[in-house]
């Protein structure tokens, strides 16, 4: 056994970059410490990772904090259930618009500038929300908050670009746990603010008051200010495009014209030509796997969106649960899902990413099948269906999809931010389209039809995964 200093010399070249010695201006190497401290080897800068985690948390806290008082506020402003639907969808709509652009900007200008700008946009949206005088104003505020929250691709790209392949799924699981906790646990905070403030109204500025309706937005603005301070302080930044340029090998000098002519003269026409250049085959495979990852993101996100849309309706209509009991059931299962995400390190030691996607989707199929049976499964069967989706299938399966996708795009590291931005937009788009489709299909054919279609789509994704298993494994290994 050598000294710890000697062990620290082992460098890991990840994502195709030889980054040894690039420590100035935020260009630092990923050092894998062979000291038994696996956590130290997972990511090169834990402080920056925690800052990224906080940014992820507040991004989805925007949905959770407002949830308890959103419908009362919409109703107070003269809106209907349809208005409520548009207000909820407005947040995801804003995310769809901003995610790919923020991803591209992070590649060109660095992570700190983009995340700071996004936090400022979020603050502007929170003040629009808090000063809303009508439903149109409120929807505009939700869109702007969504625009500022469209940094999932940026944060995932930062983690993917600054971690080892072995630890990437675990780190993505930590991020997803923070995201998942943001919109499943923080509704309790929004409800507490509503309880504490009641009907009281405290004037802060002309046109701005502290009430149970505005308190969540003002708290969100305060959290965004904290994020800006953290980004300006301990966060370690760099520009991916510049780092890629530094790591890019020098181009080969052009051959003299005489050498080219000699090669042409000596070329034998009888030599068989290859069917395709290996690089072209690799590029086609990479593109097809990127498309597969985006589709899997839509399928898993869309499936849980169906539960968010119809879950409470089924709980009340088919099983006679009260609204508070139904809300407690879904929040509790979501809270358990956070623990499942935090245990991803143990799960990845037991099974690789592809197996986790496979088993996660199978669990989601089982959940959808139970809900397809509707009242025939009884109340305990309904509890089991919600548990399988919110606590096991979705958090584990979807997180493994994120891990695989980040490894796939890692083959073209300079595109991490942009592609993971599109990944986030695809998920947000699923959260807009699937709830609308659920409402249409459920009103025409019943909720059990929605869950039967959901189960079939998930089962189809499992079949496709089995067909692509070997190719995915080759690309990410």
Coordinates of C-alpha atoms in Angstrom, one line a residue:
X1 CA 0.0 0.0 0.0
X2 CA 1.5 3.4 -1.0
X3 CA 0.9 6.7 0.6
X4 CA -2.3 8.6 0.1
X5 CA -0.4 11.2 -1.8
X6 CA 0.8 8.7 -4.3
X7 CA -2.7 7.2 -4.6
X8 CA -4.1 10.7 -5.4
X9 CA -2.0 10.8 -8.5
X10 CA -4.3 8.4 -10.3
X11 CA -6.2 10.5 -12.9
X12 CA -9.4 9.5 -14.6
X13 CA -9.9 10.6 -18.1
X14 CA -13.6 11.0 -18.5
X15 CA -15.8 12.0 -21.4
X16 CA -12.9 11.9 -23.8
X17 CA -11.0 14.8 -22.2
X18 CA -7.4 14.6 -20.8
X19 CA -7.8 17.3 -18.2
X20 CA -4.6 16.8 -16.3
X21 CA -3.2 20.0 -14.9
X22 CA -6.1 22.3 -16.0
X23 CA -6.8 23.8 -12.6
X24 CA -6.7 27.5 -13.5
X25 CA -9.9 29.5 -14.0
X26 CA -12.1 26.6 -12.9
X27 CA -10.5 24.0 -15.3
X28 CA -9.8 21.2 -12.8
X29 CA -9.3 17.6 -13.3
X30 CA -11.4 14.8 -12.0
X31 CA -9.2 13.0 -9.5
X32 CA -10.2 9.6 -8.4
X33 CA -8.8 9.0 -4.9
X34 CA -7.8 5.4 -4.3
X35 CA -8.1 5.7 -0.6
X36 CA -11.3 3.8 0.0
X37 CA -13.3 7.1 0.2
X38 CA -15.7 6.4 -2.7
X39 CA -17.8 9.5 -2.0
X40 CA -14.7 11.7 -2.6
X41 CA -14.2 10.1 -5.9
X42 CA -17.8 10.5 -7.1
X43 CA -17.5 14.2 -8.0
X44 CA -14.6 16.6 -8.1
X45 CA -16.2 19.4 -6.0
X46 CA -18.9 18.6 -3.5
X47 CA -19.5 22.2 -2.6
X48 CA -20.4 23.1 -6.2
X49 CA -22.6 19.9 -6.3
X50 CA -24.5 21.0 -3.3
X51 CA -25.1 24.5 -4.9
X52 CA -26.4 22.7 -8.0
X53 CA -28.6 20.6 -5.8
X54 CA -30.1 23.7 -4.2
X55 CA -30.8 25.2 -7.6
X56 CA -32.6 22.0 -8.6
X57 CA -34.6 22.0 -5.4
X58 CA -35.9 25.5 -5.7
X59 CA -36.7 24.9 -9.4
X60 CA -39.4 22.3 -8.5
X61 CA -40.3 23.9 -5.2
X62 CA -42.1 26.5 -7.4
X63 CA -44.7 23.8 -8.1
X64 CA -44.9 22.5 -4.6
X65 CA -45.2 25.7 -2.6
X66 CA -48.0 27.1 -4.7
X67 CA -50.0 23.9 -4.9
X68 CA -52.2 24.2 -1.7
X69 CA -53.3 27.8 -2.5
X70 CA -53.3 27.9 -6.3
X71 CA -56.8 26.8 -6.8
X72 CA -58.3 29.1 -4.1
X73 CA -56.3 32.0 -5.7
X74 CA -57.6 31.2 -9.2
X75 CA -61.1 31.0 -7.9
X76 CA -60.7 34.3 -6.1
X77 CA -59.5 35.9 -9.3
X78 CA -62.7 34.7 -11.1
X79 CA -61.2 31.6 -12.8
X80 CA -62.7 28.2 -13.4
X81 CA -61.4 24.6 -13.4
X82 CA -60.3 25.2 -17.0
X83 CA -58.4 28.3 -15.9
X84 CA -56.7 26.2 -13.2
X85 CA -55.6 23.7 -15.8
X86 CA -54.0 26.4 -18.0
X87 CA -52.4 27.9 -14.9
X88 CA -50.8 24.6 -13.9
X89 CA -49.7 23.9 -17.5
X90 CA -48.2 27.4 -17.8
X91 CA -45.3 26.5 -15.6
X92 CA -44.3 23.5 -17.7
X93 CA -44.8 25.6 -20.8
X94 CA -42.2 28.1 -19.6
X95 CA -39.8 25.3 -18.9
X96 CA -40.3 23.9 -22.4
X97 CA -39.3 27.2 -23.9
X98 CA -36.2 27.9 -21.9
X99 CA -34.6 24.5 -21.2
X100 CA -32.9 24.0 -24.6
X101 CA -31.7 27.6 -24.8
X102 CA -30.3 27.6 -21.3
X103 CA -28.5 24.3 -22.2
X104 CA -26.9 25.9 -25.3
X105 CA -26.0 29.1 -23.4
X106 CA -24.3 27.1 -20.6
X107 CA -22.0 25.5 -23.2
X108 CA -21.0 28.8 -24.7
X109 CA -21.0 31.1 -21.6
X110 CA -20.5 28.8 -18.6
X111 CA -22.8 27.5 -15.9
X112 CA -22.7 30.4 -13.4
X113 CA -23.9 33.1 -15.8
X114 CA -26.8 31.0 -17.0
X115 CA -28.0 29.8 -13.6
X116 CA -27.7 33.3 -12.2
X117 CA -29.7 34.7 -15.1
X118 CA -32.3 32.0 -14.6
X119 CA -32.6 32.8 -10.9
X120 CA -33.3 36.5 -11.8
X121 CA -36.0 35.4 -14.2
X122 CA -37.6 33.3 -11.5
X123 CA -37.6 36.3 -9.1
X124 CA -39.4 38.4 -11.7
X125 CA -42.0 35.6 -12.2
X126 CA -42.5 35.4 -8.5
X127 CA -43.3 39.1 -8.3
X128 CA -45.7 38.8 -11.2
X129 CA -47.4 36.0 -9.4
X130 CA -47.6 37.9 -6.1
X131 CA -49.0 41.0 -7.7
X132 CA -51.5 39.3 -10.0
X133 CA -54.8 41.2 -10.3
X134 CA -56.4 38.7 -12.7
X135 CA -56.0 35.2 -14.1
X136 CA -54.1 36.3 -17.2
X137 CA -51.6 38.1 -15.0
X138 CA -51.3 35.0 -12.8
X139 CA -50.8 32.7 -15.8
X140 CA -48.1 35.1 -17.1
X141 CA -46.4 34.8 -13.7
X142 CA -46.4 31.0 -13.9
X143 CA -44.9 31.1 -17.4
X144 CA -42.1 33.4 -16.2
X145 CA -41.4 31.2 -13.2
X146 CA -41.3 28.2 -15.5
X147 CA -38.8 30.0 -17.7
X148 CA -36.5 30.6 -14.8
X149 CA -36.9 27.0 -13.7
X150 CA -35.8 25.6 -17.0
X151 CA -32.3 24.7 -15.8
X152 CA -32.7 21.0 -15.2
X153 CA -30.6 20.3 -18.3
X154 CA -27.9 22.8 -17.2
X155 CA -27.6 21.3 -13.7
X156 CA -27.6 17.7 -15.0
X157 CA -24.9 18.6 -17.6
X158 CA -22.7 20.1 -14.9
X159 CA -22.9 17.0 -12.8
X160 CA -22.5 14.7 -15.8
X161 CA -19.4 16.6 -16.9
X162 CA -17.8 16.6 -13.5
X163 CA -18.3 13.1 -12.3
X164 CA -17.1 9.6 -13.1
X165 CA -19.3 7.3 -15.3
X166 CA -19.6 4.9 -12.4
X167 CA -21.0 7.5 -10.0
X168 CA -23.1 9.4 -12.5
X169 CA -26.4 7.6 -12.0
X170 CA -26.1 7.9 -8.2
X171 CA -25.4 11.6 -8.5
X172 CA -28.3 12.0 -10.9
X173 CA -30.5 10.2 -8.3
X174 CA -29.5 12.7 -5.7
X175 CA -30.5 15.5 -8.0
X176 CA -33.8 13.8 -8.8
X177 CA -34.4 13.2 -5.1
X178 CA -34.1 17.0 -4.6
X179 CA -36.4 17.7 -7.6
X180 CA -38.9 15.1 -6.5
X181 CA -38.9 16.4 -2.9
X182 CA -39.3 19.9 -4.2
X183 CA -42.8 19.2 -5.6
X184 CA -43.9 16.4 -3.3
X185 CA -42.8 17.6 0.1
X186 CA -43.0 21.4 -0.1
X187 CA -46.8 21.5 -0.5
X188 CA -46.7 20.9 3.3
X189 CA -44.8 24.2 3.6
X190 CA -47.3 26.0 1.4
X191 CA -50.1 24.6 3.6
X192 CA -48.3 25.7 6.7
X193 CA -48.0 29.3 5.4
X194 CA -51.7 29.3 4.6
X195 CA -52.5 28.1 8.1
X196 CA -50.2 30.7 9.8
X197 CA -51.4 33.7 7.8
X198 CA -55.0 32.8 7.5
X199 CA -57.0 35.8 6.2
X200 CA -54.5 38.4 7.4
X201 CA -53.0 40.8 4.9
X202 CA -49.7 42.7 5.6
X203 CA -48.8 45.5 3.2
X204 CA -45.2 45.4 2.0
X205 CA -45.0 47.8 -1.0
X206 CA -47.6 49.6 -3.1
X207 CA -49.4 46.8 -4.9
X208 CA -47.6 44.0 -3.0
X209 CA -49.0 42.5 0.2
X210 CA -48.1 39.4 2.3
X211 CA -51.1 37.0 2.3
X212 CA -51.6 33.2 2.2
X213 CA -51.7 33.5 -1.6
X214 CA -48.6 35.6 -2.1
X215 CA -46.4 34.1 0.7
X216 CA -45.3 31.1 -1.4
X217 CA -44.2 33.3 -4.3
X218 CA -42.3 35.7 -1.9
X219 CA -40.6 32.7 -0.3
X220 CA -39.6 31.4 -3.7
X221 CA -38.1 34.8 -4.6
X222 CA -36.1 34.7 -1.3
X223 CA -34.8 31.2 -2.1
X224 CA -33.7 32.4 -5.6
X225 CA -31.7 35.3 -4.0
X226 CA -29.9 32.7 -1.8
X227 CA -29.1 30.7 -5.0
X228 CA -27.6 33.8 -6.6
X229 CA -25.4 34.4 -3.6
X230 CA -24.2 30.8 -3.6
X231 CA -23.4 30.9 -7.3
X232 CA -21.5 34.1 -6.8
X233 CA -19.6 32.6 -3.8
X234 CA -18.4 29.0 -3.5
X235 CA -19.6 27.7 -6.8
X236 CA -16.8 26.6 -9.2
X237 CA -17.5 27.6 -12.8
X238 CA -16.1 27.0 -16.2
X239 CA -17.1 27.3 -19.9
X240 CA -17.5 23.8 -21.5
X241 CA -16.8 25.1 -25.0
X242 CA -13.4 26.5 -23.9
X243 CA -12.5 23.3 -22.0
X244 CA -13.4 21.2 -25.0
X245 CA -11.2 23.4 -27.2
X246 CA -8.3 23.0 -24.8
X247 CA -8.7 19.2 -24.7
X248 CA -9.2 18.9 -28.5
X249 CA -6.1 17.2 -30.2
X250 CA -4.3 19.2 -32.8
X251 CA -5.4 18.7 -36.4
X252 CA -3.3 16.7 -38.7
X253 CA -1.2 18.6 -41.3
X254 CA -2.4 18.4 -44.8
X255 CA -0.6 15.9 -47.1
X256 CA 1.4 17.3 -50.0
X257 CA -0.2 17.1 -53.4
X258 CA 2.4 14.6 -54.6
X259 CA 1.6 12.2 -51.8
X260 CA -2.1 12.4 -52.6
X261 CA -1.3 11.7 -56.3
X262 CA 0.9 8.8 -55.3
X263 CA -1.9 7.3 -53.2
X264 CA -4.3 7.7 -56.1
X265 CA -2.0 6.0 -58.5
X266 CA -1.2 3.1 -56.2
X267 CA -4.9 2.5 -55.3
X268 CA -6.2 -0.9 -56.5
X269 CA -9.8 -0.9 -57.7
X270 CA -10.2 -4.6 -56.7
X271 CA -9.8 -3.7 -53.0
X272 CA -13.2 -4.1 -51.4
X273 CA -14.7 -0.9 -50.0
X274 CA -16.2 -0.9 -46.5
X275 CA -20.0 -0.7 -46.3
X276 CA -19.8 2.3 -44.0
X277 CA -17.1 4.2 -42.1
X278 CA -16.9 3.1 -38.5
X279 CA -17.3 6.7 -37.4
X280 CA -20.5 7.1 -39.4
X281 CA -21.9 3.9 -37.9
X282 CA -21.0 5.2 -34.4
X283 CA -22.7 8.5 -35.1
X284 CA -25.9 6.8 -36.3
X285 CA -26.0 4.6 -33.3
X286 CA -25.4 7.5 -31.0
X287 CA -28.2 9.5 -32.6
X288 CA -30.6 6.6 -32.4
X289 CA -29.8 6.1 -28.7
X290 CA -30.3 9.8 -28.0
X291 CA -33.7 9.6 -29.6
X292 CA -34.5 6.5 -27.5
X293 CA -33.5 8.4 -24.3
X294 CA -35.8 11.3 -25.2
X295 CA -38.7 9.0 -25.9
X296 CA -38.2 7.1 -22.6
X297 CA -38.2 10.4 -20.8
X298 CA -41.5 11.3 -22.3
X299 CA -43.0 7.9 -21.6
X300 CA -42.0 7.9 -17.9
X301 CA -42.8 11.5 -17.3
X302 CA -46.1 11.3 -19.1
X303 CA -47.1 8.2 -17.1
X304 CA -46.7 9.9 -13.8
X305 CA -48.5 13.0 -15.2
X306 CA -51.5 10.7 -15.8
X307 CA -51.5 9.8 -12.1
X308 CA -51.2 13.4 -11.1
X309 CA -54.1 14.3 -13.3
X310 CA -56.5 11.5 -12.4
X311 CA -55.2 10.0 -9.1
X312 CA -57.2 12.2 -6.8
X313 CA -60.3 11.9 -8.9
X314 CA -60.1 8.1 -8.8
X315 CA -59.3 8.1 -5.0
X316 CA -62.4 10.2 -4.3
X317 CA -64.8 8.8 -7.0
X318 CA -64.0 5.1 -7.0
X319 CA -62.7 4.5 -3.4
X320 CA -64.6 7.2 -1.4
X321 CA -61.5 8.9 0.0
X322 CA -61.7 12.4 1.3
X323 CA -59.5 15.1 -0.4
X324 CA -57.2 15.4 2.6
X325 CA -56.7 11.7 2.8
X326 CA -56.0 11.4 -0.9
X327 CA -53.5 14.2 -0.7
X328 CA -51.8 12.6 2.3
X329 CA -51.6 9.3 0.4
X330 CA -49.9 10.7 -2.7
X331 CA -47.6 13.0 -0.6
X332 CA -46.5 10.1 1.6
X333 CA -45.8 7.8 -1.3
X334 CA -43.8 10.7 -2.9
X335 CA -41.9 11.1 0.3
X336 CA -41.0 7.4 0.2
X337 CA -39.9 7.9 -3.4
X338 CA -37.3 10.4 -2.1
X339 CA -35.8 7.7 0.1
X340 CA -35.8 5.3 -2.9
X341 CA -33.8 7.9 -4.8
X342 CA -31.3 8.4 -2.0
X343 CA -30.7 4.6 -2.0
X344 CA -29.7 4.6 -5.6
X345 CA -26.0 4.1 -4.7
X346 CA -27.0 0.7 -3.2
X347 CA -29.2 -0.2 -6.1
X348 CA -26.5 0.6 -8.7
X349 CA -24.2 -1.8 -6.9
X350 CA -26.8 -4.5 -7.3
X351 CA -27.9 -3.7 -10.9
X352 CA -26.7 -1.6 -13.7
X353 CA -28.7 1.3 -15.2
X354 CA -30.3 -0.7 -18.0
X355 CA -31.7 -3.3 -15.5
X356 CA -33.0 -0.5 -13.2
X357 CA -34.9 1.0 -16.2
X358 CA -36.2 -2.4 -17.0
X359 CA -37.4 -3.3 -13.5
X360 CA -38.7 0.3 -12.9
X361 CA -40.9 0.2 -16.0
X362 CA -42.2 -3.3 -15.0
X363 CA -43.2 -2.0 -11.6
X364 CA -45.0 1.0 -13.4
X365 CA -46.8 -1.5 -15.7
X366 CA -48.0 -3.4 -12.6
X367 CA -49.3 -0.2 -11.0
X368 CA -51.2 0.8 -14.2
X369 CA -52.7 -2.6 -14.4
X370 CA -54.0 -2.4 -10.9
X371 CA -55.6 1.0 -11.6
X372 CA -57.1 -0.4 -14.8
X373 CA -59.1 -2.9 -12.6
X374 CA -60.5 0.2 -10.8
X375 CA -62.8 -0.5 -7.8
X376 CA -62.3 -4.3 -8.2
X377 CA -58.9 -4.1 -6.5
X378 CA -60.3 -2.5 -3.3
X379 CA -58.8 0.3 -1.3
X380 CA -55.7 -1.7 -0.4
X381 CA -55.1 -2.4 -4.0
X382 CA -55.3 1.3 -4.8
X383 CA -52.8 2.0 -2.0
X384 CA -50.5 -0.6 -3.6
X385 CA -50.9 1.0 -7.1
X386 CA -49.9 4.5 -5.9
X387 CA -47.0 3.1 -3.9
X388 CA -45.7 1.1 -6.8
X389 CA -45.7 4.2 -9.1
X390 CA -44.7 7.0 -6.7
X391 CA -42.3 5.2 -4.3
X392 CA -40.7 2.6 -6.5
X393 CA -41.3 2.5 -10.3
X394 CA -41.2 6.1 -11.4
X395 CA -38.4 7.4 -9.1
X396 CA -36.0 4.5 -9.8
X397 CA -36.9 3.9 -13.5
X398 CA -36.9 7.5 -14.5
X399 CA -33.7 8.3 -12.6
X400 CA -31.9 5.4 -14.4
X401 CA -33.1 6.8 -17.7
X402 CA -31.5 10.1 -16.8
X403 CA -28.3 8.3 -15.9
X404 CA -28.2 6.4 -19.2
X405 CA -29.0 9.4 -21.3
X406 CA -26.2 11.5 -19.6
X407 CA -23.8 8.7 -20.4
X408 CA -25.0 8.5 -24.0
X409 CA -24.5 12.2 -24.6
X410 CA -21.2 11.9 -22.8
X411 CA -19.8 10.5 -26.1
X412 CA -20.2 14.1 -27.5
X413 CA -19.3 16.0 -24.3
X414 CA -19.5 19.4 -25.8
X415 CA -23.2 18.8 -26.4
X416 CA -24.0 17.8 -22.8
X417 CA -25.8 21.1 -21.8
X418 CA -27.7 21.4 -25.1
X419 CA -29.0 17.8 -25.2
X420 CA -29.8 17.6 -21.5
X421 CA -31.7 20.8 -22.0
X422 CA -33.8 19.2 -24.7
X423 CA -34.2 16.2 -22.4
X424 CA -35.7 18.6 -19.8
X425 CA -37.9 20.2 -22.4
X426 CA -39.2 16.7 -23.5
X427 CA -40.2 15.9 -19.9
X428 CA -42.0 19.3 -19.5
X429 CA -43.8 18.8 -22.8
X430 CA -45.0 15.4 -21.6
X431 CA -46.4 17.1 -18.5
X432 CA -48.3 19.4 -20.7
X433 CA -49.7 17.0 -23.3
X434 CA -50.4 13.9 -21.2
X435 CA -52.7 15.7 -18.7
X436 CA -54.7 17.2 -21.5
X437 CA -55.0 13.8 -23.3
X438 CA -56.0 12.2 -19.9
X439 CA -58.8 14.6 -19.5
X440 CA -60.1 14.0 -23.0
X441 CA -59.9 10.2 -22.9
X442 CA -61.2 10.0 -19.3
X443 CA -64.3 12.1 -20.1
X444 CA -65.1 10.0 -23.1
X445 CA -64.1 6.4 -22.1
X446 CA -63.4 6.5 -18.3
X447 CA -60.2 6.6 -16.2
X448 CA -59.6 2.9 -16.5
X449 CA -59.1 3.3 -20.2
X450 CA -56.4 5.9 -19.5
X451 CA -54.5 3.5 -17.2
X452 CA -54.9 0.6 -19.7
X453 CA -53.3 2.8 -22.4
X454 CA -50.6 3.9 -20.0
X455 CA -49.8 0.3 -19.1
X456 CA -49.6 -0.7 -22.8
X457 CA -47.3 2.2 -23.6
X458 CA -45.0 1.3 -20.7
X459 CA -45.0 -2.4 -21.7
X460 CA -44.1 -1.4 -25.2
X461 CA -41.1 0.6 -23.9
X462 CA -40.0 -2.5 -22.0
X463 CA -40.1 -4.5 -25.3
X464 CA -38.1 -1.8 -27.1
X465 CA -35.5 -1.7 -24.2
X466 CA -35.0 -5.5 -24.6
X467 CA -34.4 -5.1 -28.3
X468 CA -31.9 -2.3 -27.8
X469 CA -30.2 -3.7 -24.6
X470 CA -26.9 -4.7 -26.2
X471 CA -26.5 -1.5 -28.2
X472 CA -27.2 0.7 -25.2
X473 CA -24.8 -1.4 -23.1
X474 CA -22.0 -1.0 -25.8
X475 CA -22.5 2.8 -26.0
X476 CA -22.5 3.6 -22.3
X477 CA -19.8 1.1 -21.2

